[in-house]
PDB file of C-alpha atoms in Angstrom:
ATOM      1  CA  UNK A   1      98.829 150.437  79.697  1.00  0.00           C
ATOM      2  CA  UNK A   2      99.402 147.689  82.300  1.00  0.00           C
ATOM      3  CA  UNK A   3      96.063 147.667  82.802  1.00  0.00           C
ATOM      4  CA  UNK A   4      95.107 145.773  79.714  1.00  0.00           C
ATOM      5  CA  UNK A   5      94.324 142.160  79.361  1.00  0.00           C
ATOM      6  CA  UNK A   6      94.749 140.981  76.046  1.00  0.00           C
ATOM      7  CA  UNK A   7      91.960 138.096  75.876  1.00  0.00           C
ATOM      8  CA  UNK A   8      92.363 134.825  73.924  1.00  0.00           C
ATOM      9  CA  UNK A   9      90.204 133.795  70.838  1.00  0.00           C
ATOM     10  CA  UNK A  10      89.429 130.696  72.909  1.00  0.00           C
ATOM     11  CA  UNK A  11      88.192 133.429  75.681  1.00  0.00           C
ATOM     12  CA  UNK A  12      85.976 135.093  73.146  1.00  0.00           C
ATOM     13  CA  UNK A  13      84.497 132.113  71.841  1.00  0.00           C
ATOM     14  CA  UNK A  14      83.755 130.584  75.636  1.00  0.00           C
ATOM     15  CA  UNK A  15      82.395 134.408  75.981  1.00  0.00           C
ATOM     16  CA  UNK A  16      80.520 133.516  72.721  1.00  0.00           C
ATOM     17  CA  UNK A  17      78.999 130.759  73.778  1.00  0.00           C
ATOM     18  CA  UNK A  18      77.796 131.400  77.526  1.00  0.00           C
ATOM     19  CA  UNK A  19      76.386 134.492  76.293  1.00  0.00           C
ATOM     20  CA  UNK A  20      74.320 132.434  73.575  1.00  0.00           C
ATOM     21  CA  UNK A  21      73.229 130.021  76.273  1.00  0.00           C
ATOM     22  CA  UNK A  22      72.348 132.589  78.468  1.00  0.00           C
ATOM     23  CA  UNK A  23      69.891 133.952  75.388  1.00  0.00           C
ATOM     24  CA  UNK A  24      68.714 130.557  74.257  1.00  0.00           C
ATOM     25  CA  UNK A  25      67.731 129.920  78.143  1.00  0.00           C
ATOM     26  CA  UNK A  26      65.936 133.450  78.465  1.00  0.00           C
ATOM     27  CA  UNK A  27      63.531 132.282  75.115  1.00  0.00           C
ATOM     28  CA  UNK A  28      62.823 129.383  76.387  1.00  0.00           C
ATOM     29  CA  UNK A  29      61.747 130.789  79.322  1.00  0.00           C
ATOM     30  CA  UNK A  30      59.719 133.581  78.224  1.00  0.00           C
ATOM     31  CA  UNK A  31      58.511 130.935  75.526  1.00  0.00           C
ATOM     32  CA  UNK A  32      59.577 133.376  72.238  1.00  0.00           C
ATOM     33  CA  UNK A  33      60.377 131.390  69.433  1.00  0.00           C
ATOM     34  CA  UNK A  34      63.998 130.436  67.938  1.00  0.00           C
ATOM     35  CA  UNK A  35      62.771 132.157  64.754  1.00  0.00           C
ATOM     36  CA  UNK A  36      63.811 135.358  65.822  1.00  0.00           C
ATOM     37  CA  UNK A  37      67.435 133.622  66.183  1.00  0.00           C
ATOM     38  CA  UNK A  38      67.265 132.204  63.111  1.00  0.00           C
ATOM     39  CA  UNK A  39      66.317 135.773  61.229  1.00  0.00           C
ATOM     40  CA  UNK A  40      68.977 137.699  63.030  1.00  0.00           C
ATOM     41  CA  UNK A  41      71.822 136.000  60.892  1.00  0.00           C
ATOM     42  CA  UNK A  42      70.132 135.928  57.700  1.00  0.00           C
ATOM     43  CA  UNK A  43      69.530 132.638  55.079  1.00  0.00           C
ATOM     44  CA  UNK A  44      71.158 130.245  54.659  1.00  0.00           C
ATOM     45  CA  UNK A  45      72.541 131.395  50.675  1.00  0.00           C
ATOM     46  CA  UNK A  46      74.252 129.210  47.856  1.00  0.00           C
ATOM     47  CA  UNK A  47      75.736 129.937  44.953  1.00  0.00           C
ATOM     48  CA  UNK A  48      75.970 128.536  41.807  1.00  0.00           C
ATOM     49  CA  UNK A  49      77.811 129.401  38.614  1.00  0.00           C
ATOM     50  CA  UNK A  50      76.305 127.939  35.044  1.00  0.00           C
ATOM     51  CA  UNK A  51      77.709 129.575  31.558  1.00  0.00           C
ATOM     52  CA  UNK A  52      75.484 132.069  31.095  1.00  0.00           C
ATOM     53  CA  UNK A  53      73.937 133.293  34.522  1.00  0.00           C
ATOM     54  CA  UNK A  54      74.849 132.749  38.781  1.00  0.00           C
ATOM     55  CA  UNK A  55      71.839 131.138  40.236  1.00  0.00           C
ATOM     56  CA  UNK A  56      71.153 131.925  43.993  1.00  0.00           C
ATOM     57  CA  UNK A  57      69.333 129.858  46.227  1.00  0.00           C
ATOM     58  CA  UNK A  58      68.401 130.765  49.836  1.00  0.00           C
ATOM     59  CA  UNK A  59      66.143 128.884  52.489  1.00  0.00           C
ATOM     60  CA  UNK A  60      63.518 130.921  53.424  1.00  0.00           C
ATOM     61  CA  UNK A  61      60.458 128.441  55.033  1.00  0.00           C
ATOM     62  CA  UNK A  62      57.115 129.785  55.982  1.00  0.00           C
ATOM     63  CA  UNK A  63      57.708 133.311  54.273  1.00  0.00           C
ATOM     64  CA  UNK A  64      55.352 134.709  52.368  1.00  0.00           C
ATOM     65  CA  UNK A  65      56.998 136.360  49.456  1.00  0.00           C
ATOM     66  CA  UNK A  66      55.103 139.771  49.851  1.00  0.00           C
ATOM     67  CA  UNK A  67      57.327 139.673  52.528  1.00  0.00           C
ATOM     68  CA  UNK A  68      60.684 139.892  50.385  1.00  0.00           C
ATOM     69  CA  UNK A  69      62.432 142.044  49.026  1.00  0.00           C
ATOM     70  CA  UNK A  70      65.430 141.279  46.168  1.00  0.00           C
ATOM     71  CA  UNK A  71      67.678 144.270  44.781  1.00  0.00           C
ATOM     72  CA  UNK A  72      70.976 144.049  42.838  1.00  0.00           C
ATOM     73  CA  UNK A  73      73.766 146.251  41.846  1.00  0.00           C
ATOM     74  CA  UNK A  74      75.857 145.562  39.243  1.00  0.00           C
ATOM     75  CA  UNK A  75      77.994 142.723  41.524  1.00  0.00           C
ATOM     76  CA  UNK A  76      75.764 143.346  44.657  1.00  0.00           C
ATOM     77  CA  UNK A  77      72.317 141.415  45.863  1.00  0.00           C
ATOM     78  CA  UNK A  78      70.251 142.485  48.627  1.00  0.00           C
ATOM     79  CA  UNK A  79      67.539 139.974  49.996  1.00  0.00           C
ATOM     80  CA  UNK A  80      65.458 141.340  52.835  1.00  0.00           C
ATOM     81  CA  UNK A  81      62.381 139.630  54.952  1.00  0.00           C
ATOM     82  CA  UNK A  82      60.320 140.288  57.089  1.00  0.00           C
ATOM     83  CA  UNK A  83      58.601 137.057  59.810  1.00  0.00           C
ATOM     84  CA  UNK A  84      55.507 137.735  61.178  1.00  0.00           C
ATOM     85  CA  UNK A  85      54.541 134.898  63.948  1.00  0.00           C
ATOM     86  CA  UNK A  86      51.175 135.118  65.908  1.00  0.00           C
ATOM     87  CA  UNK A  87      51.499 133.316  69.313  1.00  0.00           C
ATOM     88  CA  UNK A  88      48.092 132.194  70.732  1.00  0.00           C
ATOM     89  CA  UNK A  89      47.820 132.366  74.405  1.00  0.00           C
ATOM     90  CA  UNK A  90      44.160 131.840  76.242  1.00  0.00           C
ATOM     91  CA  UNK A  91      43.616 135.316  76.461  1.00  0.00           C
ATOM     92  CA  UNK A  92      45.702 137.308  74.218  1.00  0.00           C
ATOM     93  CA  UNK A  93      48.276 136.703  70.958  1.00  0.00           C
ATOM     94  CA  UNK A  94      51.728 137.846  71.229  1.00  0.00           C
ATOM     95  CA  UNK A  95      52.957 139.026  67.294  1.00  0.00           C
ATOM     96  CA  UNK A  96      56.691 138.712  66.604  1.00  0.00           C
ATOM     97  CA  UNK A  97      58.003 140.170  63.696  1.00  0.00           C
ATOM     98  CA  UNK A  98      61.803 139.395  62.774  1.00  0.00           C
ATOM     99  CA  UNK A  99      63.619 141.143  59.606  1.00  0.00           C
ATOM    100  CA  UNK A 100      66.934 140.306  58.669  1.00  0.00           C
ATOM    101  CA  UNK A 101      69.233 141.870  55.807  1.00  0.00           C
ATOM    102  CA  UNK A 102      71.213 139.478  53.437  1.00  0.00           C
ATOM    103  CA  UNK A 103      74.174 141.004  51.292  1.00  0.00           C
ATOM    104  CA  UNK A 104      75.747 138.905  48.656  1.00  0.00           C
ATOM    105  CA  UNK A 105      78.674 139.756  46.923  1.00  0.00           C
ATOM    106  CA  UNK A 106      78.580 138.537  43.290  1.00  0.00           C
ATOM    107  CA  UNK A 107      81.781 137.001  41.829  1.00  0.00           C
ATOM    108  CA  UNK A 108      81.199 139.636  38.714  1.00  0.00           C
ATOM    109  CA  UNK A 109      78.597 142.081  37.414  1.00  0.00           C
ATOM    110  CA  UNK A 110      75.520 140.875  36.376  1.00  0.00           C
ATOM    111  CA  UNK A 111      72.714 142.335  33.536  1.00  0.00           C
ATOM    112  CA  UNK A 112      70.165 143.871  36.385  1.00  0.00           C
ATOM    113  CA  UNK A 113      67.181 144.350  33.946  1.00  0.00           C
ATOM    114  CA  UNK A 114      67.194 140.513  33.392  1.00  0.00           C
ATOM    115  CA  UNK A 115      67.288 139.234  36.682  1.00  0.00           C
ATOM    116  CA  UNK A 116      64.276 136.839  37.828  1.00  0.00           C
ATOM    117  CA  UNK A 117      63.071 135.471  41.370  1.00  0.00           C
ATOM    118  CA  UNK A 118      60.763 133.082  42.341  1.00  0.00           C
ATOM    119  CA  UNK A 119      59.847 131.397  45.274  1.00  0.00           C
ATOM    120  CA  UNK A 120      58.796 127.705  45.609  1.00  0.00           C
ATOM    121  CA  UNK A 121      58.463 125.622  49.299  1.00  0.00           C
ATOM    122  CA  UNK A 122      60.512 127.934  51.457  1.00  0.00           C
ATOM    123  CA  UNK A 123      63.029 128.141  48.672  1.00  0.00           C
ATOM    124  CA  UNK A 124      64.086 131.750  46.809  1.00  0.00           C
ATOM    125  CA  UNK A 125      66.137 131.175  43.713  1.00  0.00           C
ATOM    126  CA  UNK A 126      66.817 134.298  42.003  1.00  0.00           C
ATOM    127  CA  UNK A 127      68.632 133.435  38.297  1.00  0.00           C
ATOM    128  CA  UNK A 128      71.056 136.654  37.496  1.00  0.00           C
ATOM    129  CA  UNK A 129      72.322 136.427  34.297  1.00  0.00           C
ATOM    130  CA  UNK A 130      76.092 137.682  33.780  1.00  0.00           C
ATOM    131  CA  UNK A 131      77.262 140.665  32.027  1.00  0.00           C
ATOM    132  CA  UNK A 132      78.667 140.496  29.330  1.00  0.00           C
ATOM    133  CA  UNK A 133      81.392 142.962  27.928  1.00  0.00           C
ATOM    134  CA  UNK A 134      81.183 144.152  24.748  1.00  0.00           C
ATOM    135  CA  UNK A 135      83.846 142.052  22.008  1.00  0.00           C
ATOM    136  CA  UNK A 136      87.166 143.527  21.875  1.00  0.00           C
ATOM    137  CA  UNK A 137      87.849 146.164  19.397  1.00  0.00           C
ATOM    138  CA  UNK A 138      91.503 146.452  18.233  1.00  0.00           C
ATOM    139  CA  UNK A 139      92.244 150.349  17.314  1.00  0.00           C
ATOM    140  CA  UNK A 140      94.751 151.436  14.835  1.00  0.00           C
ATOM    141  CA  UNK A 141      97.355 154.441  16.038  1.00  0.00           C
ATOM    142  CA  UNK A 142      97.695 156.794  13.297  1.00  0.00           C
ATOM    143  CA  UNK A 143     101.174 158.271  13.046  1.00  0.00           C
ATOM    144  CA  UNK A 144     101.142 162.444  13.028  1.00  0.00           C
TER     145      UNK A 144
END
């Protein structure tokens, strides 16, 4: 196993990073927008915690909401998109279309049925109301 080189994280990230220049050169080049970037990695997502509910916010701008698609679990959301861009040239358009996949981890189960989503100026917030266990119930041991 002499053969191996073990490479530093320093080497990866330089790696990293001349192989996103390289990318960001050939776009520019070729003209394709940095949408398609931007929709590889998914939104950007925040989380917020009130008493009764989490309330998720991610930046979506110029999606159309026919375009999204929002599914939970009990401690699991899903928020998928599709970007359709038309690119006018003089004789012909060029259509991009960029998807991306978004998987959220919830910090505890929430009550699926009563989950709501809107979207307002580029913004989704979907409202997920926690679950709620049942009260405790204290049971009494018989003796046999």
């Amino acid at each position: 196993m002499s053969g191996l080189t073990l490479w530093t994280n320093k080497e990866i990230s330089k790696l990293k990073r001349d192989i996103d220049g390289l990318y960001d050169r050939m776009c520019r080049d070729f003209g394709i927008s940095q949408l398609m970037d931007s929709l590889r990695e998914g939104p950007l997502v925040n989380i917020t915690e009130t008493k009764d509910s989490f309330v998720v916010k991610a930046d979506l701008p110029d999606l159309d909401p026919e375009d999204l698609n929002v599914s939970v679990t009990d401690d699991l959301l899903i928020i998928k998109g599709e970007k359709r861009e038309k690119i006018s040239y003089k004789t012909d358009g060029i259509k991009h279309i960029g998807s991306f996949s978004s998987r959220v981890r919830l910090p505890s189960r929430v009550k699926i049925g009563n989950v709501r989503a809107s979207y307002k100026e580029g913004v989704l917030e979907i409202v997920l109301p926690k679950y709620r266990a049942s009260a405790s119930l204290s049971v009494k041991i018989l003796k046999k």
